[in-house]
Structure formats: C-alpha cells, structure tokens
Coordinates of C-alpha atoms and ligand atoms in Angstrom, one line a residue:
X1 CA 42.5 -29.6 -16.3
X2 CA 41.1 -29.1 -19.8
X3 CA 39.0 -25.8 -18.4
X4 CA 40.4 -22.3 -18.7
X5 CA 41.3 -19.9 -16.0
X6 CA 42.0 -17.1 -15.4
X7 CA 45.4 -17.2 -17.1
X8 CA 44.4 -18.0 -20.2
X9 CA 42.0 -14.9 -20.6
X10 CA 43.2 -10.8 -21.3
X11 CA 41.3 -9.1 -18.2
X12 CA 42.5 -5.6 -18.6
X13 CA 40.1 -2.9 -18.5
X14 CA 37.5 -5.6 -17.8
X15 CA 34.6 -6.0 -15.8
X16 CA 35.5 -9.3 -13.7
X17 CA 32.8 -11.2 -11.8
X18 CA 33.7 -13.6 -9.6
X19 CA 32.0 -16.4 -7.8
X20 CA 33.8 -16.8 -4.6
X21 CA 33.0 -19.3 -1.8
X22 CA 32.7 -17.0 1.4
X23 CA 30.4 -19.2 2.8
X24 CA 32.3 -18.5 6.4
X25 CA 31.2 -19.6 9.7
X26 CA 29.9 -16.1 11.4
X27 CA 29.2 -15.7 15.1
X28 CA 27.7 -12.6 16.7
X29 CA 28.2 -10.8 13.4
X30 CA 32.3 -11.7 14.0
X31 CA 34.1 -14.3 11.2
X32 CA 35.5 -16.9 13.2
X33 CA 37.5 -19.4 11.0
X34 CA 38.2 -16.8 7.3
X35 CA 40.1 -19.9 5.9
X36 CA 37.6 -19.6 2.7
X37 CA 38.4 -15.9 2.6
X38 CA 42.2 -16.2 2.3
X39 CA 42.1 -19.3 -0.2
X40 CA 40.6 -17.0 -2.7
X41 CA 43.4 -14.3 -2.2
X42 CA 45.3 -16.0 -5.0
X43 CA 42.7 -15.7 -7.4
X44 CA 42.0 -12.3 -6.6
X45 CA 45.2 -10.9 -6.4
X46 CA 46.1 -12.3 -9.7
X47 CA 43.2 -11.0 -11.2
X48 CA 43.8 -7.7 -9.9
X49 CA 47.5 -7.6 -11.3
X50 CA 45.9 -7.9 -14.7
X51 CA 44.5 -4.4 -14.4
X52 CA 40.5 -5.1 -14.4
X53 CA 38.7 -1.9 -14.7
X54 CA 37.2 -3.3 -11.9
X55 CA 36.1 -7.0 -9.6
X56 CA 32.7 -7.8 -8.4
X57 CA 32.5 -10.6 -5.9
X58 CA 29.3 -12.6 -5.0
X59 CA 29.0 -15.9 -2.8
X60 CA 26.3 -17.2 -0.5
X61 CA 26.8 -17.4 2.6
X62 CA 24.8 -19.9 5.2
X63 CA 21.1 -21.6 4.6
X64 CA 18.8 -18.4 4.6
X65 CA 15.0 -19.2 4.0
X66 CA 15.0 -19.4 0.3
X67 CA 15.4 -15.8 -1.6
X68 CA 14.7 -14.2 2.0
X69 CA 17.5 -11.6 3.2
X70 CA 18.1 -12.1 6.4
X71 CA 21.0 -9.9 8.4
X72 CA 22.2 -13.2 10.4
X73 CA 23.6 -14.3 6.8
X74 CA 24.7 -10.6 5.3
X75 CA 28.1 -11.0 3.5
X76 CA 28.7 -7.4 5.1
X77 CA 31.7 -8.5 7.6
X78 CA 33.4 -10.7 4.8
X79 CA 33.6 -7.4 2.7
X80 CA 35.1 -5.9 5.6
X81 CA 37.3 -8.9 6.2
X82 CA 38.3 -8.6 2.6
X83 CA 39.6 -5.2 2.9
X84 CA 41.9 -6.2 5.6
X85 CA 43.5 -8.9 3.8
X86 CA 43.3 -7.1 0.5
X87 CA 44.4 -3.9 2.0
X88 CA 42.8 -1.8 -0.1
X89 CA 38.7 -0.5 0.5
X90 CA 36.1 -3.2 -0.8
X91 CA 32.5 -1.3 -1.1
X92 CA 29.6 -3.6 -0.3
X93 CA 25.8 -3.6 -2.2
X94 CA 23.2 -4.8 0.0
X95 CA 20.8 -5.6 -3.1
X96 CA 22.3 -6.9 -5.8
X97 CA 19.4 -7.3 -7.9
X98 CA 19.3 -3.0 -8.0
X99 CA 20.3 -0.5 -10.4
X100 CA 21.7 1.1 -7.4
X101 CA 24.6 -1.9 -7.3
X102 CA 25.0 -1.8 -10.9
X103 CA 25.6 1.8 -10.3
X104 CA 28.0 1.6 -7.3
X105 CA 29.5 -1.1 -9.4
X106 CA 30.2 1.2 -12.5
X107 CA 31.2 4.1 -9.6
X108 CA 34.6 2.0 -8.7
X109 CA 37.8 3.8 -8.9
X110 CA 39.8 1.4 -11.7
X111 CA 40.4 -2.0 -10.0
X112 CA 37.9 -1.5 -7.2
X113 CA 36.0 -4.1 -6.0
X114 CA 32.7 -4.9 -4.9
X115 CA 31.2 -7.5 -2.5
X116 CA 27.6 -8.6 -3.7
X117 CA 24.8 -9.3 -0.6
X118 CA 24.6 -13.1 -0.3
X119 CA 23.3 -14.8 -3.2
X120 CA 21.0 -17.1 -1.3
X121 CA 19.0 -13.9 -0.3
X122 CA 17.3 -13.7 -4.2
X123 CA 14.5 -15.9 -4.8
X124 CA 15.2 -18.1 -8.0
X125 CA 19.1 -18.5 -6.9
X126 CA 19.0 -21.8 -5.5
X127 CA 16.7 -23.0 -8.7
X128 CA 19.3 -21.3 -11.4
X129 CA 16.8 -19.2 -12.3
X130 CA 18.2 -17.6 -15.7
X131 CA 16.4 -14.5 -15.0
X132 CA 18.4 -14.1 -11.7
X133 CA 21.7 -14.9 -13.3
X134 CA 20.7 -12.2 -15.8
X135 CA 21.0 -9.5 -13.2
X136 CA 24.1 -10.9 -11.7
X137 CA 25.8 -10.8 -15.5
X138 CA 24.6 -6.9 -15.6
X139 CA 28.4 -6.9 -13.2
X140 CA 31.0 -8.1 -15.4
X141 CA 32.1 -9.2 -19.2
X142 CA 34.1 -11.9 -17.8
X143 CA 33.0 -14.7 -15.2
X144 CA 35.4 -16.4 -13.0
X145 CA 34.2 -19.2 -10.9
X146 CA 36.5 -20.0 -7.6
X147 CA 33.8 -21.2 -5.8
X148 CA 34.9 -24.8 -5.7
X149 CA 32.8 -25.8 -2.6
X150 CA 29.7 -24.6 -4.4
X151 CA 30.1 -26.1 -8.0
X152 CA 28.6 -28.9 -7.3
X153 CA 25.3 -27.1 -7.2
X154 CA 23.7 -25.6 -10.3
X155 CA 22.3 -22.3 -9.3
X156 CA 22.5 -19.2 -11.0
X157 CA 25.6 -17.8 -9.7
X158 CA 27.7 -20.7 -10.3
X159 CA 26.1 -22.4 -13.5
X160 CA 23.5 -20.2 -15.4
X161 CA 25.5 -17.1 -15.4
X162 CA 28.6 -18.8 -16.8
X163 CA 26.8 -19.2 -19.6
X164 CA 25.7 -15.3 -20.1
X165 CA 29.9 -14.2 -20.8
X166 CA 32.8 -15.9 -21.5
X167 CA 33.6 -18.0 -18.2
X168 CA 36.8 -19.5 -16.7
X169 CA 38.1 -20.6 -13.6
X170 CA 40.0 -19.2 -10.9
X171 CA 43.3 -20.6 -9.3
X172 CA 41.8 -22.6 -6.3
X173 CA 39.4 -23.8 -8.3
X174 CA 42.1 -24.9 -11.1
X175 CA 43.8 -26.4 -7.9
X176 CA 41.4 -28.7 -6.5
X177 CA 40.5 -30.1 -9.7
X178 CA 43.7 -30.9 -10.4
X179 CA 44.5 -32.8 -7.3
X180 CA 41.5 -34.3 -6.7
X181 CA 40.8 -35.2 -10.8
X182 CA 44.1 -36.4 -11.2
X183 CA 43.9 -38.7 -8.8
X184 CA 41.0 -40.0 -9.8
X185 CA 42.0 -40.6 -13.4
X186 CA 45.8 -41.0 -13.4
X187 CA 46.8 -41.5 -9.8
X188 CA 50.4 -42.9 -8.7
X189 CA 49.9 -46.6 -7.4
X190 CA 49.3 -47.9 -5.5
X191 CA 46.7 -45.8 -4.9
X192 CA 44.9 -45.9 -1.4
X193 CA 41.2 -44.5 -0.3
X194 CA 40.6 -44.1 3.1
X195 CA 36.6 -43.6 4.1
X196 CA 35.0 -42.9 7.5
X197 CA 32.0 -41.0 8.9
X198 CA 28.5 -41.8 9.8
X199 CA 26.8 -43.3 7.9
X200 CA 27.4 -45.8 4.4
X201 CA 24.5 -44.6 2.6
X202 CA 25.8 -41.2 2.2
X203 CA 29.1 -42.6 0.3
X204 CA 27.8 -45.7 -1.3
X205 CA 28.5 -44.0 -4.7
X206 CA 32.0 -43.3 -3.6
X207 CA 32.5 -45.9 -2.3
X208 CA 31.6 -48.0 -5.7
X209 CA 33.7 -45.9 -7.5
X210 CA 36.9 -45.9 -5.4
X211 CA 36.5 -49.5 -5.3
X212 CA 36.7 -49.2 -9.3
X213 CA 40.0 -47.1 -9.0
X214 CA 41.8 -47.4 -5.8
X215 CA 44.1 -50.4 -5.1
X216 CA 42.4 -50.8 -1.6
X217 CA 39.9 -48.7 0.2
X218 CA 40.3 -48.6 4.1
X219 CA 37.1 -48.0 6.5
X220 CA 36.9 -46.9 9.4
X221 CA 34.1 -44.5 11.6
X222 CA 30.5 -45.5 12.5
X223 CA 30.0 -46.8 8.8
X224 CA 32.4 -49.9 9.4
X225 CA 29.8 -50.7 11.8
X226 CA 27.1 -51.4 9.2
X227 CA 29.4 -53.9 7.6
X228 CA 30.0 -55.7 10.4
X229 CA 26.4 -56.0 10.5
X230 CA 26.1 -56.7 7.1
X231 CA 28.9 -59.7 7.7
X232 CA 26.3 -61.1 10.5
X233 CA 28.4 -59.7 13.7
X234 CA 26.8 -58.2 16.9
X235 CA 27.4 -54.8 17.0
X236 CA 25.9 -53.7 20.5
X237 CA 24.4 -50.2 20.5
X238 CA 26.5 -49.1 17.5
X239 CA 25.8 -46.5 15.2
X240 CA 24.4 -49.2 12.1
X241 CA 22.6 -48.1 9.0
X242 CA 19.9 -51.0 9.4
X243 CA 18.2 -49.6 5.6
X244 CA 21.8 -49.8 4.5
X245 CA 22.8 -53.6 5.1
X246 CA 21.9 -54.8 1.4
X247 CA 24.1 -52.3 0.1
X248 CA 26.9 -52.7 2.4
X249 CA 26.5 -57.0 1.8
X250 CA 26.5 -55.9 -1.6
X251 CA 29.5 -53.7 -1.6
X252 CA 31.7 -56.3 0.3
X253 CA 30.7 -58.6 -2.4
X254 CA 31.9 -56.8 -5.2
X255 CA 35.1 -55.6 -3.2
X256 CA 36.5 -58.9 -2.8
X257 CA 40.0 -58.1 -1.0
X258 CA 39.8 -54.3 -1.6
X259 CA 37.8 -53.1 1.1
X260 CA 39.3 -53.3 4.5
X261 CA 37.6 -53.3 7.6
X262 CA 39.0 -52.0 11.1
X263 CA 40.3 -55.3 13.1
X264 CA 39.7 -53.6 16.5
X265 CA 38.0 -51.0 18.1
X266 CA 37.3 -48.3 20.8
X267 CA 33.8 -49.3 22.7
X268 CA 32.0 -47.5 25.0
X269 CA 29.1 -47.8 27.6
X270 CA 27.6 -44.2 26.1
X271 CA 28.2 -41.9 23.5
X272 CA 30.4 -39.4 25.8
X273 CA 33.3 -38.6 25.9
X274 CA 33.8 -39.5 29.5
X275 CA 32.5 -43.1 29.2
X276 CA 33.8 -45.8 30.2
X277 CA 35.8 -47.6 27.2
X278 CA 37.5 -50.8 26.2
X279 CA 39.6 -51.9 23.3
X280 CA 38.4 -55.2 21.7
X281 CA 38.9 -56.9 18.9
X282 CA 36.6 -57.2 15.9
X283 CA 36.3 -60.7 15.4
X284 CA 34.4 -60.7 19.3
X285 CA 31.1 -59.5 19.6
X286 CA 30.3 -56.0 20.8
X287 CA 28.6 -56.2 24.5
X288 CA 25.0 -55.0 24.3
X289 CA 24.6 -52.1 25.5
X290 CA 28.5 -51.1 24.0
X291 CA 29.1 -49.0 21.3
X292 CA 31.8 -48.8 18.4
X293 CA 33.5 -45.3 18.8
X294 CA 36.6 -45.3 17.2
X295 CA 39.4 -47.8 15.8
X296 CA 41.5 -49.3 17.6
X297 CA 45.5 -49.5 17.4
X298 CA 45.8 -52.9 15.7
X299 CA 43.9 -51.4 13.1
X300 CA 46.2 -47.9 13.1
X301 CA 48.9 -50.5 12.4
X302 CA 47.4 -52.7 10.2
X303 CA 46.4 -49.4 8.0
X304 CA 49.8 -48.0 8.6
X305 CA 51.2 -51.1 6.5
X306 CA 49.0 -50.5 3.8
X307 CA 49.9 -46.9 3.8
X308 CA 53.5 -47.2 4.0
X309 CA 53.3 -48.9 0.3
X310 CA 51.1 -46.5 -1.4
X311 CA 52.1 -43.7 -3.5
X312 CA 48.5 -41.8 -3.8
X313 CA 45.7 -41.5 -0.9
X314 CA 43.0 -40.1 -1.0
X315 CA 41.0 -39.6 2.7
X316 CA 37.1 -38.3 3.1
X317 CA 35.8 -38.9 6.7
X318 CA 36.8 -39.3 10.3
X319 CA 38.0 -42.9 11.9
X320 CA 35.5 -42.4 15.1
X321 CA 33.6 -39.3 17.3
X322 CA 36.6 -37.5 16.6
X323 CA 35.3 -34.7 18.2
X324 CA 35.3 -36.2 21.6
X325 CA 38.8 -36.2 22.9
X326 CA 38.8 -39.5 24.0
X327 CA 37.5 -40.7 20.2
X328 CA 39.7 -38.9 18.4
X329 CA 42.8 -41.2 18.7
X330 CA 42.3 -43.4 15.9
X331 CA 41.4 -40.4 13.3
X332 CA 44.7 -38.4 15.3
X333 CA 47.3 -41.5 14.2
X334 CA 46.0 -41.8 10.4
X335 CA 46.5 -38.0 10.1
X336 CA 49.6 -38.5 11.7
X337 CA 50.5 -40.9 9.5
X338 CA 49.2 -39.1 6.3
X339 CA 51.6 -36.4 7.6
X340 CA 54.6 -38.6 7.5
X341 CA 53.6 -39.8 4.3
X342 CA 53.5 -37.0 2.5
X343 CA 57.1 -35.7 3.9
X344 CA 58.7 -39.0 1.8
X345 CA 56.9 -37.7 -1.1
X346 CA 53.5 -39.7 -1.2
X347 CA 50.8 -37.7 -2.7
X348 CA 47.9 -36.8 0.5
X349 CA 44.8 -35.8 -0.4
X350 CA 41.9 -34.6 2.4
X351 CA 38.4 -34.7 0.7
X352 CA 36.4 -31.3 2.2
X353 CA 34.2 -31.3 5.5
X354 CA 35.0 -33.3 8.8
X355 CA 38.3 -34.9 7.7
X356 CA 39.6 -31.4 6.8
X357 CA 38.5 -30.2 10.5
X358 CA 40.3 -33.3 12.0
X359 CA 43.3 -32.9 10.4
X360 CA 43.0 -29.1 11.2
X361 CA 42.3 -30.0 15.0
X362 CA 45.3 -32.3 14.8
X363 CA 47.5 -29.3 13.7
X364 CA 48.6 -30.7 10.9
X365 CA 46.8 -28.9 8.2
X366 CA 49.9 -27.9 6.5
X367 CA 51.5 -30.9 6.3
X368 CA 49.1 -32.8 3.6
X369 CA 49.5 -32.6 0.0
X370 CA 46.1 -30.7 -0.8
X371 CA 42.9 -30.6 2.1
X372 CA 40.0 -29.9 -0.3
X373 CA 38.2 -26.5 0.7
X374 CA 34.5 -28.2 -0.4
X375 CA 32.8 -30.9 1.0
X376 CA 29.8 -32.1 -0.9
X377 CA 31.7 -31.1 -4.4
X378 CA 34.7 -33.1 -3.7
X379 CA 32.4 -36.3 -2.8
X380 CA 30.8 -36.0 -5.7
X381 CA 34.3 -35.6 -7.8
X382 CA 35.2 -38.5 -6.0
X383 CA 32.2 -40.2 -7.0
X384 CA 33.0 -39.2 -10.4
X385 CA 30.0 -36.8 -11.1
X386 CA 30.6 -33.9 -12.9
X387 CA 30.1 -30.6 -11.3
X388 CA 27.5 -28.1 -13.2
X389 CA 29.6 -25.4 -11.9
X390 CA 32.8 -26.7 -13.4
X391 CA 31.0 -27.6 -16.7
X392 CA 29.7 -24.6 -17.4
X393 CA 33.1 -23.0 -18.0
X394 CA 34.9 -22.4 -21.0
X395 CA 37.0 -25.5 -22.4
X396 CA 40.6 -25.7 -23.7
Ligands
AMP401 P1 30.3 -37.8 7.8 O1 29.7 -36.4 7.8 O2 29.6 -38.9 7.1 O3 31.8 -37.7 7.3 O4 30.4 -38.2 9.3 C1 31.1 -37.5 10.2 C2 30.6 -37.9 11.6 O5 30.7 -39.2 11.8 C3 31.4 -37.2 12.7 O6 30.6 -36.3 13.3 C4 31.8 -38.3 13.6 O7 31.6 -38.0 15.0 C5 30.8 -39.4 13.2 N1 31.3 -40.8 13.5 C6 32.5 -41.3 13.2 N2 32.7 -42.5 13.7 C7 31.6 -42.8 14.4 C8 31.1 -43.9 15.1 N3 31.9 -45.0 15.3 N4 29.9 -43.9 15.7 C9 29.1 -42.8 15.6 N5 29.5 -41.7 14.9 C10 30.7 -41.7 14.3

C-alpha cells in the first residue's frame, strides 16, 4: 500500500483521532452483531502501546435524518461496548461540536479515550462540510482513518479532516487495501471473480472491470437472470432488470468466453421459502409463472472446475435468496468450496455486505483468506474507483 499508517508515524504524547467504523446493528439500545467493534481492536491497541496522551474515536452510526441527533442512532452503547473489550473506561461526549467535548477530551487521564456522538448527527457531515471537520480536528494532532467501510464516502470525518493534520491509516484499513488492491493489480492467476445479487445495474461497473482483470468471472443470483433475458430466453416470473438488458447484451458481448453463466437452476412457484421447487436446466425455458431462485448443482460443479484451477478469487454477492433456507444451497457449496480452497493455499477474498453474511451464516467465516468489513467501498475498489477516504491520507 503506498499510504502510511499508523506505523510509520511517532504517536507518543499525541492527540490521536480516529475514524472508526462502528456503524453496528443496534436493537433495543443492545449491540447485536459488534464484529465492526472488535476489527478495530488492532488498531486501537496498537495505537495505545505507542503512549498517546490520549485517543478520540468518532464513527457514524445508522441513517439518521441528516445532522439530526436522534437517541435510536447514539454511539452511547458502542462506548460502553468498547470498554469491555478494551478493559479500560472509555468516556462518551454526546455533542461533539461543544467546547464541553473538547474539554472532557483534554480532561483524559494519559491514554484515555473518548467515543465522539455519531457523526451523522451534525449537519454538514454528510456534505464534508470543512467547517464541520474543523471542529472534529479541535480533538487530535494526528488523524487515523480505520474506517474502511466508510471511505468510500467523502464527508468530513473521513475526507476533509484528513486534510486539517497529518493523516494515516490504521491496521484494518491497511489490511483490506492490501487484499482487496493487490488483487486487483497483481493478483495470482488464474484469477477468478465470482458475482451474484439482485440486480446487474448495481455492478455493471464491476463487472466491466473484472472482465478487464479476472481470467473468468462466474454469475450467479437474480442478476444471471437478466442475461438470460438479454440472450433471448424465457425467464418466467424471474427477478429481470428489464432497463438493464442493453447493458447486460452488451456486457456478454464484450466478455466473449469470460463471463459464465449458471447452467441450471433452483425454480419456484413463489418467492417463499416453502414453495414448491424444481431443478431445471438453463438451456429450457422457465415455466411462466416460475421463478429462478438459486443455482443449481450442475452449475456448483461446473464452477467448482473452474475454481479448482484458480489461484486468486475474488467473491461479491450471493448465488440465490440465500436467506431462505431452501435458496441458500447453491451460495452454501461455493462457500464451501471457497473454504476448501483456501486450505490448499488459494488466495479467498469476500467483497463486504451479503456475501460476507452468507459465508458468516454458513459458519465458515474463518476459513476465507480476507471477508471485507465494507460493502459499498469494496465494490467500488473492485470497480477500480478510488476512495476519497483513502486518498486523503498521507503517501509513502
Ligand atoms: P446484492 O445486494 O445486489 O448483492 O443482492 C443481494 C440480494 O440478492 C439478496 O437479498 C438475495 O436474496 C437476492 N437474490 C439473489 N439471487 C436472487 C434471485 N435469483 N432472485 C431474486 N433475488 C435474488
């Protein structure tokens, strides 16, 4: 990564802000999944073994209205969480725009640290209002950003204030562009892409580019559906991106043998899980009235032989409704397979979002090379955008 972190920079007797990504799912005012939590433990216990004088945390945290505090979305359990993990006190400012803060701030006993109220609750935040990031610089004399699942978005915690102090990045952050960068630009080939989810027009850009870089790039999930389409095939009640068929005609086009569709398929006579189903194959026409919900085993094998070759893959999106049990076989076998994979050596990586959760729900979240903790920021790496919050920071 030609970025510095927090390695590269003297933090003793420092100030340290840090963008984190506690964006956690809260319930009832109870965390209930604090996976973002503890992937920033690294970064913060490394910062606080280089004796800061203190460490001043800020994230957002859900979609409050715009600059509008709202107790629903108060970072106030994740402090508490914090302390747990961190066992040591973490104090908490409910308005980070006040003196007050910078004074509780200021107040820390040497390597204290602070949990900001959620950024989202300031107006100006999500424009990267420099006025806004002025009052978050008023914390610290170095930035860290760790908040990979948010640097994909300029606003003025993650972009304008890294430009107020010397700015670097934190070890998750360093971590996830190196797996997911690396692939992109030097990967081990053969080099395999894997692509599901709803809909094509949300990946069209990553899809262009993995077709640039991949060796092949495997579909599957409701957005195969729109190429079928595209290639003139009945699809039944499918989930098809009818705006999306140009592009998708266009896409195969340009792909010549690289994109691969599913050869069979799961159909059923409604989108529940209790259904009825069949397995068909591709090359038939769906029933009316039938839907495409998930791919079928031919295709698990046919992907499978593929996989077994490649040295690099790269995997955004589920293979069907995996959340319905009954859907969930064809996204269950490629995770399987991943997992496999990745014990002879083969370098897995799980782009952010729902193919995280799936390989998650098929318990076999430890078993992958890297599982990207940010959606939306590692589509767009994988698009080959570069990410303002990334930018911003200091180079090599
Ligand atoms: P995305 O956010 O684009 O990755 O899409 C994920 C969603 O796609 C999940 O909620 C899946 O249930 C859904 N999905 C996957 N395959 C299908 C399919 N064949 N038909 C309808 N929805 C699907």
């Amino acid at each position: 990564m030609n970025k510095q972190t927090i390695r590269d920079i003297d933090l003793k007797g420092k100030r340290v802000l840090v963008r984190v990504d506690f964006n956690v799912p809260i319930e009832n005012g109870k965390i209930t999944d604090d996976t973002r939590i503890t992937a920033a433990l690294p970064t913060l216990k490394a910062i606080l073994d280089k004796r800061p004088r203190a460490v001043v945390l800020m994230s957002h945290l859900g979609r409050p209205k715009d600059g509008v505090p709202d107790p629903k979305f108060s970072l106030r359990p994740v402090a508490d969480e914090l302390s747990k993990l961190l066992g040591k006190p973490v104090a908490f400012a409910e308005d980070a725009t006040s003196e007050a803060a910078v004074q509780q701030a200021n107040s820390l006993p040497d390597g204290g640290v602070l949990v900001l109220e959620n950024t989202r609750f300031y107006p100006g935040e999500t424009k990267n209002d420099p006025e806004l990031a002025k009052k978050f610089a008023r914390f610290g004399e170095v930035f860290v950003n760790d908040a990979f699942g948010s640097a994909h978005r300029a606003h003025s915690s993650t972009e304008a204030v890294a430009h107020l102090m010397p700015a670097v990045a934190g070890l998750l952050m360093e971590k996830e562009l190196d797996y997911l960068a690396t692939a992109l630009e030097n990967p081990k080939r053969p080099f395999v892409a894997i692509l599901g989810g709803a809909k094509v027009s949300d990946k069209i850009k990553v899809i262009e580019s993995l077709l640039a870089k991949a060796d092949k790039v495997l579909i599957g999930g409701g957005m195969a559906n729109t190429f079928f389409r595209a290639q003139g095939r009945k699809t039944g009640a499918s989930l098809v991106e009818e705006t999306a068929l140009d592009t998708a005609k266009g896409l195969l086009a340009k792909a010549g043998g690289k994109l691969v569709l599913p050869v069979d398929g799961v159909i059923a006579d409604a989108f529940k899980n209790d259904a009825s189903t069949k397995t068909i194959s591709l090359s038939e026409d769906v029933p009316e009235g039938w839907q495409i919900l998930d791919i079928g085993p031919k295709t698990v094998e046919e992907y499978r032989k593929i996989l077994n070759d490649a040295k690099t893959v790269v995997w955004n999106g589920p293979m069907g409704v995996f959340e319905m049990e009954n859907f969930a076989k064809g996204t269950n076998a490629i995770a399987q397979i991943l997992a496999d994979l990745t014990s002879k050596g083969v370098i897995t990586i799980i782009g952010g979002g729902d193919s995280a959760a799936a390989v998650q729900q098929a318990g076999l979240a430890d078993k992958m090379t890297h599982i990207s903790t940010g959606g939306g920021a590692s589509l767009e790496l994988l698009e080959g955008q570069v990410l303002p919050g990334v930018a911003a920071l200091k180079d090599r």
